Coordinates of C-alpha atoms and ligand atoms in Angstrom, one line a residue:
M1 CA -1.4 42.9 53.7
L2 CA 2.3 43.5 53.7
L3 CA 5.1 42.4 51.3
S4 CA 8.7 43.1 52.4
I5 CA 11.6 42.7 50.1
T6 CA 15.1 42.6 51.6
T7 CA 18.5 42.3 50.0
T8 CA 21.9 42.0 51.5
H9 CA 23.6 42.7 48.2
R10 CA 26.2 45.5 48.8
P11 CA 25.4 48.4 48.7
A12 CA 22.0 47.2 49.7
S13 CA 20.4 50.6 49.2
D14 CA 20.7 49.9 45.4
L15 CA 17.4 48.3 45.9
G16 CA 16.0 51.8 45.6
Y17 CA 17.3 52.0 42.0
L18 CA 15.8 48.6 41.1
L19 CA 12.4 49.5 42.5
H20 CA 12.4 53.0 41.2
K21 CA 11.4 54.2 44.6
H22 CA 13.7 56.4 46.7
P23 CA 14.6 54.9 50.0
D24 CA 14.0 58.1 51.9
K25 CA 10.5 58.6 50.7
F26 CA 7.1 57.2 51.9
Q27 CA 4.9 57.1 48.8
S28 CA 1.2 56.3 48.5
F29 CA -0.8 55.3 45.4
D30 CA -4.5 55.0 44.9
L31 CA -5.6 51.8 43.2
S32 CA -9.1 50.6 42.3
F33 CA -9.3 48.4 45.4
G34 CA -7.7 50.8 47.9
R35 CA -4.4 52.5 48.8
V36 CA -0.9 51.1 48.5
H37 CA 2.1 52.5 50.4
A38 CA 5.7 51.9 49.5
Y39 CA 8.4 52.7 52.1
Y40 CA 11.8 51.5 53.4
P41 CA 12.0 50.5 57.1
E42 CA 15.7 50.1 56.6
A43 CA 18.1 51.2 53.9
G44 CA 21.8 50.7 54.9
D45 CA 24.8 49.5 52.9
D46 CA 24.5 45.9 54.3
R47 CA 20.8 45.5 54.4
C48 CA 17.9 47.2 52.8
T49 CA 14.2 46.4 53.0
A50 CA 11.3 47.8 50.9
C51 CA 7.7 47.3 52.0
L52 CA 4.5 47.4 50.0
L53 CA 1.6 47.8 52.3
L54 CA -1.9 47.3 50.9
D55 CA -4.8 49.0 52.5
V56 CA -7.7 47.3 50.8
D57 CA -11.0 49.2 50.9
A58 CA -13.3 46.2 51.7
V59 CA -16.4 48.4 51.7
G60 CA -15.6 50.3 48.6
L61 CA -15.0 47.1 46.8
V62 CA -18.5 45.9 47.1
R63 CA -20.2 49.3 46.8
G64 CA -22.6 49.3 43.8
R65 CA -22.5 45.5 43.4
S66 CA -25.6 43.4 44.0
P67 CA -25.2 41.2 47.0
D68 CA -24.6 37.6 45.8
Q69 CA -24.6 34.3 47.5
D70 CA -22.5 35.6 50.4
F71 CA -24.5 36.8 53.3
L72 CA -24.5 40.6 53.3
L73 CA -22.3 41.1 56.2
A74 CA -19.5 38.9 54.7
Q75 CA -18.8 41.7 52.3
Y76 CA -17.8 43.9 55.2
V77 CA -16.5 41.3 57.6
N78 CA -13.8 39.4 55.6
D79 CA -10.1 38.9 55.6
R80 CA -9.5 40.8 52.5
P81 CA -7.8 43.8 54.0
Y82 CA -5.4 41.7 56.0
V83 CA -4.2 38.9 53.8
A84 CA -2.1 38.9 50.7
S85 CA -4.0 37.8 47.7
S86 CA -4.4 38.6 44.0
F87 CA -4.6 42.3 45.1
L88 CA -0.9 42.1 45.9
S89 CA -0.1 41.0 42.3
V90 CA -2.1 44.0 41.0
A91 CA -0.2 46.3 43.4
V92 CA 3.2 44.9 42.5
A93 CA 2.4 45.3 38.8
Q94 CA 1.3 48.9 39.3
V95 CA 3.8 50.2 41.8
F96 CA 6.9 48.1 40.9
G97 CA 6.0 47.7 37.2
S98 CA 9.5 48.5 35.8
A99 CA 11.2 46.3 38.3
L100 CA 8.8 43.4 37.5
Q101 CA 9.8 43.8 33.8
G102 CA 13.5 43.9 34.7
K103 CA 13.9 47.4 33.5
C104 CA 16.3 49.9 35.2
K105 CA 17.4 52.8 33.2
D106 CA 20.1 53.9 35.7
R107 CA 21.5 50.6 36.5
P108 CA 20.6 48.0 33.8
E109 CA 23.4 45.7 34.8
L110 CA 22.1 45.6 38.4
A111 CA 18.6 44.6 37.1
A112 CA 20.1 41.7 35.2
A113 CA 22.2 40.5 38.2
P114 CA 21.0 37.8 40.6
I115 CA 21.3 39.2 44.1
P116 CA 20.5 37.7 47.5
L117 CA 16.8 38.5 48.1
E118 CA 14.2 37.7 50.6
A119 CA 10.5 38.3 50.3
R120 CA 8.3 38.1 53.4
L121 CA 4.5 37.9 53.2
D122 CA 2.4 38.8 56.1
V123 CA -0.2 37.3 56.1
L124 CA -0.7 34.7 53.3
P125 CA -3.8 32.4 53.2
V126 CA -2.4 29.1 52.0
R127 CA -4.9 26.6 50.7
G128 CA -3.1 23.3 50.7
G129 CA -0.9 24.2 53.7
E130 CA 2.9 24.2 54.1
A131 CA 3.4 21.2 51.8
F132 CA 1.9 23.1 48.9
L133 CA 3.8 26.2 49.7
R134 CA 7.0 24.2 49.5
A135 CA 5.9 22.4 46.4
V136 CA 5.5 25.7 44.7
F137 CA 8.5 27.7 45.8
E138 CA 11.2 25.0 46.3
P139 CA 11.4 23.8 42.7
L140 CA 12.3 27.3 41.8
G141 CA 15.2 27.2 44.1
Y142 CA 13.8 29.2 47.1
A143 CA 14.5 28.4 50.7
V144 CA 11.1 28.6 52.4
E145 CA 10.3 29.5 56.0
A146 CA 6.6 29.3 57.0
T147 CA 4.9 30.0 60.3
R148 CA 1.3 29.0 60.7
H149 CA -0.9 31.3 62.7
P150 CA -3.4 29.9 65.2
L151 CA -7.0 31.0 64.6
D152 CA -6.9 33.0 67.8
E153 CA -3.8 33.4 70.0
H154 CA -6.0 33.6 73.1
F155 CA -7.8 30.4 72.3
P156 CA -5.2 27.9 71.1
E157 CA -7.8 25.2 71.4
W158 CA -9.6 26.6 68.4
G159 CA -6.7 25.2 66.3
E160 CA -4.7 26.5 63.4
S161 CA -5.9 29.0 60.8
P162 CA -5.1 28.8 57.1
Y163 CA -2.8 31.8 57.4
F164 CA 0.9 31.8 57.3
S165 CA 3.7 34.2 57.5
V166 CA 6.0 33.2 54.7
A167 CA 9.6 34.1 53.9
V168 CA 11.3 32.9 50.7
R169 CA 15.0 33.4 50.0
H170 CA 17.0 33.0 46.8
T171 CA 19.7 34.6 44.8
V172 CA 17.8 35.7 41.7
T173 CA 17.2 38.9 39.8
L174 CA 14.6 41.2 41.4
S175 CA 12.5 40.8 38.3
E176 CA 12.4 37.0 38.7
L177 CA 11.4 37.3 42.3
L178 CA 8.6 39.7 41.6
T179 CA 7.4 37.6 38.6
H180 CA 7.3 34.5 40.8
L181 CA 5.3 36.4 43.5
Y182 CA 3.0 37.9 40.9
V183 CA 2.0 34.6 39.5
L184 CA 2.2 32.5 42.7
V185 CA 0.7 34.6 45.5
P186 CA -2.9 34.4 44.0
V187 CA -2.4 30.7 43.6
F188 CA -2.5 30.2 47.4
D189 CA -5.7 32.2 47.9
A190 CA -8.9 30.2 48.2
R191 CA -11.1 32.7 46.3
K192 CA -10.3 34.9 43.4
H193 CA -11.9 38.2 44.0
Y194 CA -12.4 39.2 40.4
Y195 CA -13.8 37.6 37.2
V196 CA -11.3 35.5 35.5
G197 CA -11.3 36.6 31.9
D198 CA -9.4 35.5 28.9
D199 CA -6.7 38.1 29.5
E200 CA -5.8 36.3 32.7
L201 CA -4.6 33.4 30.5
E202 CA -2.4 35.7 28.5
K203 CA -1.0 37.2 31.7
L204 CA -0.2 33.7 33.1
L205 CA 1.5 32.7 29.9
A206 CA 3.5 35.9 29.6
K207 CA 4.6 35.9 33.1
G208 CA 5.2 32.2 33.3
A209 CA 7.5 32.2 30.2
G210 CA 10.7 30.4 30.8
W211 CA 10.0 28.9 34.3
L212 CA 6.4 27.7 34.6
T213 CA 6.7 25.3 31.7
R214 CA 9.3 23.3 33.7
H215 CA 7.6 23.6 37.1
P216 CA 6.5 20.2 38.4
A217 CA 3.4 21.8 39.9
K218 CA 2.5 23.7 36.7
D219 CA -0.9 22.0 36.3
E220 CA -2.0 22.9 39.7
I221 CA -0.6 26.4 39.5
A222 CA -2.5 27.0 36.2
R223 CA -5.7 25.5 37.6
R224 CA -5.7 27.7 40.6
Y225 CA -4.4 30.8 38.9
L226 CA -7.2 30.6 36.3
G227 CA -9.8 30.1 39.0
N228 CA -10.7 26.6 37.9
R229 CA -12.2 27.7 34.6
P230 CA -11.7 24.4 32.7
S231 CA -11.5 25.9 29.2
L232 CA -8.9 28.4 30.2
V233 CA -6.9 25.8 32.1
R234 CA -7.0 23.5 29.2
Q235 CA -5.7 26.2 26.8
A236 CA -3.1 27.2 29.3
L237 CA -1.7 23.7 29.8
G238 CA -1.7 23.2 26.1
R239 CA 0.2 26.3 25.5
L240 CA 2.6 25.7 28.4
V241 CA 3.5 22.4 26.7
D242 CA 4.0 24.3 23.5
E243 CA 6.4 26.7 25.0
E244 CA 8.3 23.8 26.4
E245 CA 8.6 22.4 22.9
A246 CA 9.5 25.8 21.5
G247 CA 12.3 25.9 24.0
E248 CA 13.5 22.6 22.7
D249 CA 13.7 24.0 19.2
E250 CA 16.5 26.2 20.4
S251 CA 18.8 23.2 20.4
P252 CA 18.2 21.3 17.2
E253 CA 20.8 18.8 18.1
K254 CA 18.6 17.6 20.9
Q255 CA 15.6 17.3 18.7
Q256 CA 17.5 15.4 16.0
A257 CA 19.1 13.0 18.5
E258 CA 16.3 10.5 18.4
E259 CA 16.2 10.5 14.6
R260 CA 20.0 10.1 14.4
L261 CA 19.9 7.3 16.8
E262 CA 17.2 5.4 15.0
K263 CA 18.3 6.2 11.5
P264 CA 20.4 3.1 10.7
T265 CA 17.3 0.9 11.3
R266 CA 14.9 3.3 9.4
L267 CA 12.8 2.5 12.4
N268 CA 10.4 5.3 11.7
D269 CA 9.4 3.9 8.3
Q270 CA 8.9 0.5 9.8
R271 CA 6.8 1.9 12.6
L272 CA 4.6 3.8 10.2
G273 CA 4.2 0.7 8.0
A274 CA 3.2 -1.4 11.0
V275 CA 0.7 1.2 12.2
V276 CA -0.9 1.7 8.8
A277 CA -1.1 -2.1 8.4
A278 CA -2.8 -2.5 11.7
L279 CA -5.3 0.3 11.0
R280 CA -6.0 -1.1 7.6
G281 CA -6.5 -4.6 9.0
S282 CA -9.1 -3.3 11.5
G283 CA -11.3 -2.2 8.6
A284 CA -11.4 1.4 10.0
R285 CA -12.7 4.2 7.7
R286 CA -12.7 7.0 10.2
V287 CA -9.4 7.3 12.0
L288 CA -7.6 9.5 14.6
D289 CA -3.9 10.2 14.7
L290 CA -3.5 11.3 18.3
G291 CA -0.3 13.3 19.0
C292 CA 0.1 13.5 15.2
G293 CA 3.2 15.7 15.5
E294 CA 4.4 16.9 12.1
G295 CA 2.1 14.6 10.2
K296 CA 4.2 11.7 9.0
L297 CA 1.5 9.2 9.6
L298 CA -1.2 11.5 8.3
R299 CA 0.6 11.6 5.0
E300 CA 0.6 7.8 4.8
L301 CA -3.1 7.6 5.7
L302 CA -4.0 10.1 3.0
K303 CA -2.5 7.8 0.4
D304 CA -4.9 5.0 1.3
R305 CA -8.5 5.5 0.1
Q306 CA -9.8 3.2 2.7
F307 CA -9.5 6.0 5.2
E308 CA -12.4 8.3 4.4
E309 CA -12.0 10.6 7.4
I310 CA -8.7 11.4 9.0
L311 CA -8.3 13.6 12.1
G312 CA -4.9 14.6 13.5
L313 CA -4.7 16.0 17.0
D314 CA -1.7 17.5 18.8
V315 CA -1.1 19.7 21.8
S316 CA 1.6 21.6 20.0
V317 CA 0.4 24.4 17.6
R318 CA 3.8 24.6 16.1
S319 CA 3.8 20.9 15.1
L320 CA 0.3 21.3 13.6
E321 CA 1.5 24.3 11.6
I322 CA 4.4 22.2 10.3
A323 CA 2.1 19.3 9.5
S324 CA -0.3 21.6 7.7
R325 CA 2.6 23.0 5.6
R326 CA 4.2 19.6 4.9
L327 CA 0.8 18.2 3.8
K328 CA 0.2 21.3 1.7
M329 CA -3.2 21.5 3.2
E330 CA -4.0 24.8 1.6
R331 CA -3.4 23.4 -1.8
L332 CA -5.0 20.0 -1.5
P333 CA -7.7 19.2 -4.0
D334 CA -11.2 19.4 -2.5
A335 CA -11.8 15.7 -2.3
Q336 CA -8.5 15.2 -0.3
A337 CA -9.0 18.3 1.8
K338 CA -12.4 17.0 2.9
R339 CA -10.8 13.8 4.3
L340 CA -8.3 15.5 6.6
K341 CA -8.7 17.7 9.6
L342 CA -6.1 19.0 12.1
L343 CA -7.1 19.8 15.7
H344 CA -5.4 21.5 18.6
G345 CA -6.1 19.7 21.8
S346 CA -4.6 17.7 24.7
L347 CA -5.0 14.0 25.2
T348 CA -5.3 14.4 28.9
Y349 CA -8.6 16.3 28.7
R350 CA -11.8 14.8 27.6
D351 CA -12.7 16.0 24.1
K352 CA -16.0 15.3 22.4
R353 CA -14.5 15.9 19.0
L354 CA -12.7 12.6 19.3
E355 CA -15.8 10.5 19.7
G356 CA -17.3 8.3 17.0
F357 CA -14.1 7.1 15.2
D358 CA -13.4 3.6 14.1
A359 CA -9.7 3.6 15.1
A360 CA -7.0 5.7 16.7
A361 CA -3.2 5.6 16.3
V362 CA -1.1 6.9 19.2
V363 CA 2.4 6.7 17.8
E364 CA 5.3 7.4 20.2
V365 CA 3.2 9.7 22.3
I366 CA 2.6 8.2 25.7
E367 CA 6.2 8.4 26.7
H368 CA 5.8 12.2 26.4
L369 CA 3.1 12.3 29.1
D370 CA 3.9 12.7 32.8
P371 CA 3.2 9.3 34.4
P372 CA 0.5 10.8 36.7
R373 CA -1.3 12.0 33.6
L374 CA -1.5 8.5 32.1
R375 CA -4.7 7.7 33.9
A376 CA -6.3 10.8 32.4
F377 CA -5.1 9.9 29.0
E378 CA -6.5 6.4 29.4
R379 CA -9.9 7.7 30.3
V380 CA -10.0 10.3 27.5
L381 CA -9.2 7.6 24.9
F382 CA -10.6 4.4 26.1
E383 CA -13.6 5.6 28.1
C384 CA -14.7 8.7 26.3
A385 CA -13.5 8.7 22.7
R386 CA -13.7 4.9 22.7
P387 CA -12.7 4.0 19.1
G388 CA -13.2 0.3 18.0
T389 CA -9.4 -0.1 17.6
V390 CA -6.4 1.6 19.2
V391 CA -2.9 1.1 17.7
L392 CA -0.3 2.4 20.2
T393 CA 3.5 2.4 20.0
T394 CA 6.2 3.3 22.5
P395 CA 9.9 2.6 22.8
N396 CA 11.1 -0.6 24.3
R397 CA 13.7 0.5 26.8
E398 CA 15.4 -2.9 26.9
F399 CA 16.6 -2.3 23.3
N400 CA 18.5 0.9 24.3
V401 CA 21.6 -1.0 25.4
T402 CA 22.2 -2.1 21.8
W403 CA 22.6 1.6 20.7
E404 CA 26.2 2.5 21.3
A405 CA 25.4 6.2 20.7
L406 CA 23.0 6.3 23.7
P407 CA 24.7 6.7 27.1
A408 CA 23.6 4.0 29.5
G409 CA 20.4 4.9 31.4
Q410 CA 19.4 7.8 29.1
F411 CA 16.2 8.0 27.2
R412 CA 16.1 8.3 23.4
H413 CA 14.7 11.8 23.5
A414 CA 15.1 14.6 26.0
D415 CA 11.3 15.0 26.3
H416 CA 10.6 11.4 27.1
R417 CA 9.2 11.1 30.7
F418 CA 9.7 7.4 30.8
E419 CA 10.6 4.5 28.5
W420 CA 9.2 1.1 29.4
T421 CA 10.5 -2.5 29.2
R422 CA 8.3 -4.9 27.4
R423 CA 7.0 -6.1 30.7
E424 CA 6.1 -2.7 31.9
F425 CA 4.3 -1.8 28.7
Q426 CA 2.4 -5.1 28.6
D427 CA 1.3 -4.8 32.2
W428 CA 0.0 -1.3 31.6
A429 CA -1.7 -2.1 28.4
A430 CA -3.4 -5.3 29.9
G431 CA -4.7 -3.2 32.7
V432 CA -6.1 -0.6 30.4
A433 CA -7.7 -3.2 28.2
A434 CA -9.3 -5.0 31.2
R435 CA -10.6 -1.7 32.7
H436 CA -12.3 -0.6 29.5
G437 CA -13.5 -3.8 27.8
Y438 CA -10.8 -4.1 25.1
A439 CA -8.6 -7.1 24.1
V440 CA -5.0 -6.3 23.4
R441 CA -2.3 -8.0 21.5
F442 CA 1.4 -7.1 21.1
L443 CA 3.5 -6.8 18.1
P444 CA 7.2 -6.1 17.7
V445 CA 8.3 -3.3 15.4
G446 CA 11.8 -3.2 13.9
P447 CA 14.6 -5.7 14.0
E448 CA 14.2 -7.9 17.1
H449 CA 17.2 -8.5 19.3
P450 CA 17.2 -12.1 20.6
E451 CA 17.5 -10.9 24.2
H452 CA 16.4 -7.3 24.3
G453 CA 13.5 -7.5 21.9
P454 CA 12.5 -5.0 19.2
P455 CA 13.3 -1.3 19.3
T456 CA 9.6 -0.3 19.3
Q457 CA 6.7 -2.1 20.9
M458 CA 3.2 -1.9 19.6
G459 CA -0.1 -2.8 21.3
V460 CA -3.3 -3.2 19.2
F461 CA -6.5 -2.9 21.3
D462 CA -9.8 -4.0 20.0
L463 CA -13.1 -3.1 21.6
A464 CA -14.4 -6.6 22.7
Q465 CA -18.1 -5.9 22.0
S466 CA -17.5 -4.7 18.5
R467 CA -16.0 -8.0 17.4
Ligands
SAH501 N1 3.1 10.6 16.4 C1 4.1 11.5 15.8 C2 4.8 12.4 16.9 C3 5.4 11.7 18.0 S1 6.2 12.9 19.1 C4 5.2 10.7 15.1 O1 5.2 9.5 15.3 O2 6.0 11.2 14.4 C5 5.0 13.1 20.4 C6 3.9 14.0 20.0 O3 3.0 14.0 21.0 C7 4.4 15.5 19.9 O4 3.9 16.0 18.6 C8 3.7 16.2 21.0 O5 3.3 17.5 20.8 C9 2.5 15.3 21.3 N2 1.9 15.4 22.6 C10 2.6 15.4 23.8 N3 1.7 15.5 24.8 C11 0.5 15.6 24.3 C12 -0.8 15.7 24.8 N4 -1.0 15.8 26.1 N5 -1.9 15.8 24.0 C13 -1.7 15.7 22.6 N6 -0.4 15.6 22.1 C14 0.6 15.5 22.9

């Protein structure tokens, strides 16, 4: 198992400072799973390469453990010693720990500077093949070179193996490169060798800060990194979305843009009024506010005694905290407090806590979901939670042209993944209704433009059997 890191930054031997390892030395370290060697095969002014060679003790690793489902010999005959895997991440963290954190006492400016770097991995098992390899590294700006190895060079007819030699190149800080490798190398491996505990989640979130939230393959990365433990994956995805939102907070202008845009029409009030009216009209007593955000609808619902039980759910802990503060939940009189509950969760994962309600509101939420996640959302709400009525709103994209403040082709909010025309929304909603036994009707919200329609569109779904 070999990781080589090369730079052509001049003088290239500065790499020694960054890694805190002297280019003239060959150093070895004992880790729990074997030995690791750090050395430099080349260290000139123009080019410098540092290597991290893992010598995994496959026998020592299983000593003292009871043999599990694997056949006994597999513990001794396996590819662990040869392929890069999560061991490599552990070794990077231990041997290049300061570099991973971007610390360099002698040359702090160098640690902060993006420099041309190449990392080579010999040999990496890649579940998902070259396409997945590219889908993981390319969005981060890396050029990827991958060579797949045959199962046996002497017997080409045996076909290809899952093993690749991989090189990734980019101009980044060394800390960024090491962080990406730390998180991503284990993602390619088919089997995680150790128990995936809760601290793995913390590691992923800490190391993924600032780049994983925006990565288009973040769901798959989190799933694989966390060894497919659904509860951890769910938490991770929830918190990755949170971070994204926290990031948005940094630019309040961006956040307020949608409100400014919509202000003259007081669209928000009209929308809330329309949603409350539809919920009231359905006769619902127990209601959900899914993607409740900072709790504007919850406040309206609390005012109406018809709603005996109100549950707000959001993926963003920060929004829930704001909602709780704004609704003064800590100081609500008992009778009120009993009616209202806030839950942290994601609408793209089945959640038993959402079952058994009469109605659900989903106000300006679906456009925040990635289109490939809409199917999951649909099943979570209409198949699993299955309230009698669903009141759902989303922007009508056609109306955007009437807003001079909104540049053509732009969405109303930076976090919107899409905005639909009336046609697109109605087609989607009719499909959902048909698939799950609901009837749907559509209502305009806000002042209707004769040609472009209303600013907000609303669909009210009723469960056919319950009528
Ligand atoms: N319904 C509120 C907030 C709309 S903004 C209102 O009308 O004011 C969209 C909200 O959806 C945000 O609070 C966001 O955190 C939430 N959201 C986005 N993706 C979600 C998901 N997968 N599960 C639950 N909530 C989500």
